[in-house]
Amino acid sequence: MNILVTGGLGYIGSHTCVKLIEAGYTPIIIDNLYNSKKAVLERIAQITGKCPQLYIGDVRDKKLLTTIFSNNEISAVIHFAGLKAVGESVTIPLAYYDTNVYGSLCLAEVMQKHKVYNLIFSSSATVYGEKNPTPYIETFQTGNITSPYGWSKFMTEQCYIDLQHSEPNQWSISLLRYFNPVGAHPSGLIGEDPQGTPNNLMPYISQVAIGKRPFVSVYGDDYATPDGTGVRDYIHVDDLAEGHVATLQMINRAGIHCYNLGSGSGNSVLEVIAAYENACGHPIPYKIMPRRAGDIDAFWADASKAKKELGWQTRQTLADMARDSWNWQIKNPNGYIDGKE
Ligand code: NAD
Ligand code: UD1
């Protein structure tokens, strides 16, 4: 069964392609290489023994999408392609709405023309906004979001909900709200490859651990959490990838299906640093700094719906995430390097 994977060379997309192949699916990738390298394809092939078909291009290019759908019998689409840097989205919001919202509309329009009605969308826990209590439950009202990135996910969710309602017996659309994906494939062949300064905690810790940066800035130790540092729901990227394979069970089941993909519990910044110290075997210097604008104390998922309906739950611990992140970091100190595979 052919599955079109937009953004399939990216961090989560590449891990999902591996799991799709292992589960017997055939991923077909479209990626414009905005935040990824072609070398990823070779790594997927090394892990699985199969090299997915790749279209280099943009999800906003309806002509290209039309070619892909005309030339391949696509059963479902997993839509990862998008921009994801929260801080950057505040500076260049139009680029975020263009890629994330308009790109999602182009994709759905071409799907509709080709009568492909199964869609899995990469949403984010950020849609729960600032005002909901934790743990987050799928039925909570979304909104009160602090960044254009978050709004772009919120808006895309709404567009897809409206689309589903317009043809309720056709569309099967799953909105997957990811919590904090970290870690890497245990082979160390694929992982997260941030360009420039990492925005997120674990990639930053990795670069301190390997000596590229002097210390981790811990953004605030005066939050209402047990050790005062921010608490998040970290999820191993391989568990997350398996969540997509589990969601493919929803294929042809018309409706809007919304799931939190998280572990259901949280860890503090200091706990993540401690787990990484165990993984790499040496201390990781850190300094307590002021809070980062837009951060909240703590959130984690109520992950019971995915468990009940998809039979999916996370299996890997924070120690596993740190171990695999470190393994990827030491094997690829400079990330993917095109042309040297
Ligand atoms: P990523 O940047 O590693 O992957 C995204 C991929 O999409 C990249 O390969 C990039 O080149 C490609 N892409 C970007 N714009 C494109 C376009 N216009 N046309 C075609 N390809 C395009 O990001 P990721 O971490 O793998 O995230 C995947 C999805 O999951 C994104 O939609 C992101 O917003 C969402 N998400 C990620 C996280 C996270 O922490 N990583 C959390 C919640 C949601
Ligand atoms: C961020 C995004 C969120 C996205 C999520 C997915 C922001 C504001 N939010 O969430 O939209 O869905 O990633 O991964 O960027 N921290 C430090 N030092 C650092 C980096 C982070 O102390 O150098 C702390 C943060 O204050 C937070 C925790 O570590 O308490 C996790 O931060 P991060 O990895 O950036 O993820 P989120 O902020 O939860």
Coordinates of C-alpha atoms and ligand atoms in Angstrom, one line a residue:
M1 CA 0.0 0.0 0.0
N2 CA 1.5 3.3 -1.1
I3 CA 1.6 6.1 1.5
L4 CA 2.5 9.6 0.4
V5 CA 4.7 11.1 3.2
T6 CA 5.2 14.9 2.9
G7 CA 8.3 16.1 4.6
G8 CA 9.4 12.5 4.7
L9 CA 13.1 13.4 4.9
G10 CA 12.7 15.4 8.1
Y11 CA 13.2 14.3 11.6
I12 CA 9.9 12.6 12.4
G13 CA 9.1 11.8 8.7
S14 CA 12.3 9.8 8.3
H15 CA 11.7 7.7 11.4
T16 CA 8.1 7.2 10.3
C17 CA 9.2 6.0 6.8
V18 CA 11.4 3.4 8.5
K19 CA 8.4 2.1 10.6
L20 CA 6.1 2.2 7.5
I21 CA 8.5 0.0 5.5
E22 CA 8.9 -2.4 8.5
A23 CA 5.2 -2.7 8.7
G24 CA 4.9 -3.5 5.0
Y25 CA 3.8 -0.1 3.6
T26 CA 5.5 1.7 0.7
P27 CA 6.3 5.3 1.6
I28 CA 6.6 7.8 -1.3
I29 CA 8.2 11.0 -0.2
I30 CA 7.8 14.6 -1.2
D31 CA 10.2 17.0 0.4
N32 CA 11.7 20.3 -0.8
L33 CA 14.9 19.8 1.3
Y34 CA 14.2 23.1 3.1
N35 CA 15.2 21.5 6.5
S36 CA 16.6 18.1 5.4
K37 CA 19.2 16.5 3.3
K38 CA 19.0 13.9 0.5
A39 CA 21.4 11.8 2.4
V40 CA 18.5 10.8 4.7
L41 CA 17.1 8.7 1.9
E42 CA 20.2 6.5 1.8
R43 CA 20.1 6.1 5.6
I44 CA 16.5 4.9 5.4
A45 CA 17.6 2.4 2.8
Q46 CA 20.5 1.3 5.0
I47 CA 18.2 0.6 7.9
T48 CA 15.3 -1.1 5.9
G49 CA 16.9 -2.4 2.8
K50 CA 14.4 -0.4 0.8
C51 CA 14.8 3.0 -0.8
P52 CA 11.6 5.0 -0.9
Q53 CA 10.7 7.0 -4.1
L54 CA 11.5 10.7 -3.6
Y55 CA 10.0 13.7 -5.3
I56 CA 12.0 16.8 -4.5
G57 CA 9.5 19.6 -4.5
D58 CA 7.1 21.7 -2.5
V59 CA 3.7 20.8 -1.1
R60 CA 2.4 24.1 -2.4
D61 CA 3.2 23.0 -6.0
K62 CA -0.2 21.6 -7.0
K63 CA 1.2 20.6 -10.4
L64 CA 3.8 18.4 -8.9
L65 CA 1.2 17.0 -6.4
T66 CA -1.0 16.2 -9.3
T67 CA 1.8 14.3 -11.1
I68 CA 2.5 12.3 -7.9
F69 CA -1.2 11.3 -7.5
S70 CA -1.6 10.6 -11.2
N71 CA 1.5 8.4 -11.3
N72 CA 1.1 6.5 -8.1
E73 CA -1.9 4.8 -6.5
I74 CA -1.8 6.5 -3.1
S75 CA -3.9 5.1 -0.4
A76 CA -3.2 7.6 2.4
V77 CA -1.2 10.7 3.1
I78 CA 0.9 11.5 6.2
H79 CA 1.5 15.2 6.1
F80 CA 4.7 16.3 8.0
A81 CA 5.9 19.0 5.6
G82 CA 6.1 22.4 7.3
L83 CA 8.1 24.9 9.2
K84 CA 8.4 24.4 12.9
A85 CA 10.6 27.0 14.7
V86 CA 8.3 28.8 17.2
G87 CA 10.6 31.8 17.7
E88 CA 11.1 32.2 13.9
S89 CA 7.4 32.1 13.3
V90 CA 7.0 35.3 15.4
T91 CA 9.5 37.1 13.0
I92 CA 8.2 35.7 9.7
P93 CA 4.6 34.8 10.3
L94 CA 3.5 35.0 6.7
A95 CA 6.1 32.3 5.7
Y96 CA 4.6 30.1 8.4
Y97 CA 1.0 30.6 7.3
D98 CA 2.0 30.1 3.7
T99 CA 3.9 26.8 4.1
N100 CA 1.9 25.4 7.0
V101 CA -1.7 26.5 6.2
Y102 CA -1.7 27.1 2.4
G103 CA 0.6 24.1 1.9
S104 CA -2.0 21.9 3.8
L105 CA -4.8 23.3 1.7
C106 CA -3.0 22.6 -1.6
L107 CA -2.4 19.0 -0.5
A108 CA -6.0 18.4 0.5
E109 CA -7.3 20.0 -2.7
V110 CA -5.2 17.7 -4.9
M111 CA -6.2 14.7 -2.7
Q112 CA -9.8 15.5 -3.2
K113 CA -9.4 15.7 -7.0
H114 CA -7.8 12.3 -6.9
K115 CA -10.4 10.9 -4.5
V116 CA -7.8 10.1 -1.8
Y117 CA -9.5 10.7 1.4
N118 CA -7.2 9.3 4.1
L119 CA -5.1 12.0 5.7
I120 CA -2.9 12.0 8.9
F121 CA -1.8 15.5 9.9
S122 CA 1.2 16.4 12.2
S123 CA -0.3 18.8 14.7
S124 CA 1.1 19.8 18.1
A125 CA 0.3 20.0 21.7
T126 CA 0.8 23.7 21.3
V127 CA -2.8 24.0 20.0
Y128 CA -4.0 23.6 23.7
G129 CA -2.6 27.0 24.3
E130 CA -1.9 28.6 27.7
K131 CA -5.1 28.3 29.6
N132 CA -5.8 24.5 29.7
P133 CA -5.0 22.5 32.8
T134 CA -2.6 19.5 32.4
P135 CA -2.8 16.7 31.5
Y136 CA -4.2 17.8 28.1
I137 CA -7.3 15.9 26.9
E138 CA -8.3 15.9 23.2
T139 CA -11.7 17.3 24.0
F140 CA -10.3 20.5 25.5
Q141 CA -11.0 23.7 23.7
T142 CA -8.0 24.7 21.7
G143 CA -6.8 28.3 21.1
N144 CA -5.1 31.0 23.3
I145 CA -1.9 30.2 21.4
T146 CA 1.2 32.3 21.8
S147 CA 2.9 31.9 18.4
P148 CA 2.1 32.0 14.7
Y149 CA 3.5 28.5 14.4
G150 CA 0.9 27.3 16.9
W151 CA -1.9 29.2 15.2
S152 CA -0.8 27.7 11.9
K153 CA -1.4 24.2 13.4
F154 CA -4.7 25.4 14.9
M155 CA -5.9 26.8 11.6
T156 CA -4.9 23.8 9.6
E157 CA -6.8 21.6 12.1
Q158 CA -9.9 23.8 11.6
C159 CA -9.6 23.7 7.8
Y160 CA -9.4 19.9 7.9
I161 CA -12.3 19.6 10.3
D162 CA -14.4 21.8 8.0
L163 CA -13.3 19.8 5.0
Q164 CA -14.3 16.5 6.7
H165 CA -17.7 17.9 7.6
S166 CA -18.3 18.9 4.0
E167 CA -17.9 15.3 2.8
P168 CA -18.5 13.4 6.0
N169 CA -18.8 10.0 4.5
Q170 CA -15.6 10.3 2.5
W171 CA -12.8 11.8 4.6
S172 CA -10.9 10.0 7.3
I173 CA -8.7 12.7 8.8
S174 CA -6.5 12.1 11.9
L175 CA -5.1 15.1 13.8
L176 CA -2.1 13.9 15.8
R177 CA -1.0 16.2 18.5
Y178 CA 2.6 15.5 19.3
F179 CA 4.1 16.3 22.6
N180 CA 8.0 16.7 22.8
P181 CA 9.6 14.2 20.3
V182 CA 13.3 13.5 21.1
G183 CA 15.8 10.7 20.6
A184 CA 16.8 8.9 17.4
H185 CA 16.7 5.5 15.7
P186 CA 18.8 3.1 17.8
S187 CA 21.1 2.4 14.7
G188 CA 22.3 6.0 15.0
L189 CA 21.8 6.3 11.2
I190 CA 18.9 8.8 11.4
G191 CA 18.2 11.5 14.0
E192 CA 17.5 15.2 14.5
D193 CA 19.8 17.5 12.6
P194 CA 19.1 21.1 13.7
Q195 CA 20.6 23.8 11.5
G196 CA 22.3 26.5 13.6
T197 CA 21.5 26.9 17.3
P198 CA 19.0 24.3 18.5
N199 CA 15.8 25.7 19.7
N200 CA 14.7 22.7 21.7
L201 CA 16.1 21.2 24.9
M202 CA 17.5 17.8 24.0
P203 CA 19.3 18.8 20.8
Y204 CA 20.9 21.6 22.7
I205 CA 22.0 19.3 25.5
S206 CA 23.5 16.9 22.9
Q207 CA 25.7 19.7 21.5
V208 CA 26.9 20.6 25.0
A209 CA 27.6 17.0 25.7
I210 CA 29.8 16.7 22.6
G211 CA 31.6 19.9 23.4
K212 CA 30.2 22.1 20.7
R213 CA 28.6 24.5 23.2
P214 CA 29.8 25.4 26.7
F215 CA 26.7 24.9 28.8
V216 CA 22.9 24.5 28.7
S217 CA 20.9 27.5 29.6
V218 CA 18.1 26.3 31.9
Y219 CA 15.2 28.8 31.3
G220 CA 13.9 29.4 34.8
D221 CA 14.0 27.5 38.0
D222 CA 11.1 29.2 39.7
Y223 CA 8.2 27.5 38.0
A224 CA 5.5 25.8 40.0
T225 CA 7.1 22.3 39.5
P226 CA 8.9 20.0 41.9
D227 CA 12.4 21.2 41.1
G228 CA 11.3 24.6 39.7
T229 CA 12.3 23.9 36.1
G230 CA 9.8 23.4 33.2
V231 CA 8.1 20.0 32.9
R232 CA 7.3 18.5 29.4
D233 CA 6.1 15.2 28.0
Y234 CA 9.1 13.7 26.1
I235 CA 8.3 11.0 23.6
H236 CA 10.9 8.8 21.8
V237 CA 10.7 9.6 18.1
D238 CA 10.4 5.9 17.3
D239 CA 7.4 5.6 19.5
L240 CA 5.9 8.6 17.8
A241 CA 6.6 7.0 14.4
E242 CA 4.8 3.8 15.5
G243 CA 1.9 6.0 16.5
H244 CA 1.5 6.9 12.8
V245 CA 1.5 3.3 11.7
A246 CA -1.1 2.6 14.4
T247 CA -3.2 5.6 13.1
L248 CA -3.2 4.0 9.6
Q249 CA -5.7 1.6 11.1
M250 CA -8.1 4.5 10.9
I251 CA -7.8 4.4 7.1
N252 CA -11.2 4.4 5.4
R253 CA -12.9 5.0 8.8
A254 CA -14.7 8.3 7.9
G255 CA -14.5 11.0 10.6
I256 CA -12.2 13.4 12.4
H257 CA -9.9 11.4 14.7
C258 CA -7.9 13.5 17.1
Y259 CA -5.1 11.9 19.3
N260 CA -2.5 13.1 21.7
L261 CA 0.8 11.3 21.0
G262 CA 2.7 11.6 24.3
S263 CA 3.8 9.3 27.1
G264 CA 1.3 10.6 29.6
S265 CA 3.9 11.9 32.1
G266 CA 6.3 14.7 32.4
N267 CA 10.0 15.3 33.2
S268 CA 11.7 18.5 34.3
V269 CA 14.6 20.2 32.5
L270 CA 17.0 19.0 35.3
E271 CA 15.7 15.4 34.9
V272 CA 16.5 15.5 31.2
I273 CA 20.0 16.8 31.8
A274 CA 20.5 14.1 34.5
A275 CA 19.3 11.4 32.0
Y276 CA 21.7 12.7 29.4
E277 CA 24.6 12.7 31.9
N278 CA 24.0 9.0 32.5
A279 CA 23.9 8.4 28.7
C280 CA 27.1 10.2 27.8
G281 CA 28.9 9.3 31.0
H282 CA 30.1 12.8 32.0
P283 CA 28.7 15.9 33.7
I284 CA 26.8 18.4 31.5
P285 CA 27.4 22.0 32.6
Y286 CA 24.3 24.2 32.9
K287 CA 23.4 27.7 34.1
I288 CA 20.1 28.9 35.4
M289 CA 18.9 31.7 33.2
P290 CA 15.7 33.8 33.1
R291 CA 12.5 32.3 31.9
R292 CA 12.0 32.0 28.1
A293 CA 9.1 34.2 26.8
G294 CA 6.0 32.1 26.0
D295 CA 7.0 29.1 28.1
I296 CA 4.6 27.6 30.7
D297 CA 5.3 25.6 33.8
A298 CA 4.3 22.2 32.9
F299 CA 2.2 20.1 30.5
W300 CA 1.9 16.5 29.5
A301 CA -0.6 14.4 27.6
D302 CA -3.6 12.4 28.7
A303 CA -2.6 9.6 26.3
S304 CA -5.5 7.2 27.1
K305 CA -7.5 7.8 23.9
A306 CA -4.7 6.7 21.6
K307 CA -4.2 3.6 23.8
K308 CA -7.9 2.7 23.8
E309 CA -8.6 3.3 20.1
L310 CA -5.3 2.7 18.4
G311 CA -3.8 0.2 20.8
W312 CA -0.7 2.4 20.9
Q313 CA 1.3 3.7 23.8
T314 CA 4.8 4.7 24.3
R315 CA 7.3 2.0 25.3
Q316 CA 10.6 3.9 25.6
T317 CA 11.8 5.7 28.7
L318 CA 13.7 9.0 29.1
A319 CA 16.9 7.0 29.6
D320 CA 16.2 5.3 26.2
M321 CA 15.7 8.7 24.6
A322 CA 18.9 10.1 26.0
R323 CA 20.9 7.0 25.0
D324 CA 19.7 7.1 21.4
S325 CA 20.1 10.8 21.1
W326 CA 23.7 10.5 22.3
N327 CA 24.4 7.5 20.0
W328 CA 23.2 9.6 17.0
Q329 CA 25.2 12.6 18.2
I330 CA 28.5 10.8 18.5
K331 CA 28.0 8.9 15.2
N332 CA 27.1 12.1 13.3
P333 CA 28.8 15.0 15.1
N334 CA 28.0 17.3 12.2
G335 CA 24.7 15.8 11.3
Y336 CA 23.9 14.6 7.8
I337 CA 26.5 15.4 5.2
D338 CA 25.3 15.2 1.6
G339 CA 27.6 13.6 -0.9
K340 CA 29.6 11.8 1.6
E341 CA 27.4 8.8 2.3
Ligands
NAD1 P1 11.5 18.7 10.1 O1 11.8 20.2 9.8 O2 12.7 17.9 10.5 O3 10.8 18.0 8.9 C1 9.9 18.7 8.0 C2 10.3 18.4 6.6 O4 9.4 19.0 5.7 C3 11.7 18.7 6.2 O5 12.4 17.6 5.6 C4 11.5 19.9 5.3 O6 12.6 19.9 4.3 C5 10.2 19.6 4.7 N1 9.4 20.8 4.2 C6 9.3 22.0 4.8 N2 8.6 22.8 4.0 C7 8.2 22.0 2.9 C8 7.4 22.3 1.8 N3 6.8 23.5 1.6 N4 7.2 21.4 0.8 C9 7.8 20.1 1.0 N5 8.6 19.8 2.1 C10 8.8 20.8 3.0 O7 10.4 18.7 11.3 P2 9.9 17.5 12.2 O8 10.4 17.7 13.5 O9 10.1 16.2 11.5 O10 8.4 17.9 12.2 C11 7.5 17.3 11.3 C12 6.1 17.9 11.5 O11 5.7 17.6 12.8 C13 6.0 19.4 11.3 O12 4.8 19.7 10.6 C14 6.0 19.9 12.7 O13 5.4 21.2 12.8 C15 5.3 18.9 13.4 N6 5.7 18.8 14.9 C16 7.0 18.7 15.2 C17 7.3 18.7 16.5 C18 8.7 18.5 17.0 O14 9.1 18.8 18.1 N7 9.7 18.1 16.1 C19 6.3 18.8 17.5 C20 5.0 18.9 17.1 C21 4.7 18.9 15.8
UD1_2 C1 8.5 23.5 21.9 C2 7.6 24.5 21.2 C3 6.3 23.8 20.9 C4 6.6 22.5 20.1 C5 7.5 21.6 20.9 C6 7.8 20.4 20.2 C7 8.3 26.6 22.1 C8 7.9 27.8 22.9 N1 7.4 25.6 22.0 O1 8.0 23.2 23.1 O2 5.5 24.6 20.1 O3 5.4 21.8 19.8 O4 8.7 22.4 21.1 O5 9.1 19.9 20.5 O6 9.3 26.6 21.5 N2 14.6 24.7 27.8 C9 15.7 25.1 28.5 N3 16.8 25.4 27.8 C10 16.9 25.3 26.4 C11 15.7 24.8 25.7 C12 14.6 24.5 26.4 O7 15.7 25.2 29.7 O8 18.0 25.5 25.8 C13 13.4 24.3 28.6 C14 12.1 25.0 28.2 O9 12.0 26.2 29.0 C15 11.0 24.0 28.5 C16 11.7 22.6 28.2 O10 13.1 22.9 28.2 O11 10.7 24.0 29.8 C17 11.4 22.1 26.8 O12 11.7 23.1 25.8 P1 11.6 22.7 24.3 O13 12.4 21.5 24.0 O14 12.0 24.0 23.5 O15 10.1 22.3 24.0 P2 8.8 23.2 24.4 O16 9.1 24.5 24.8 O17 8.0 22.3 25.3

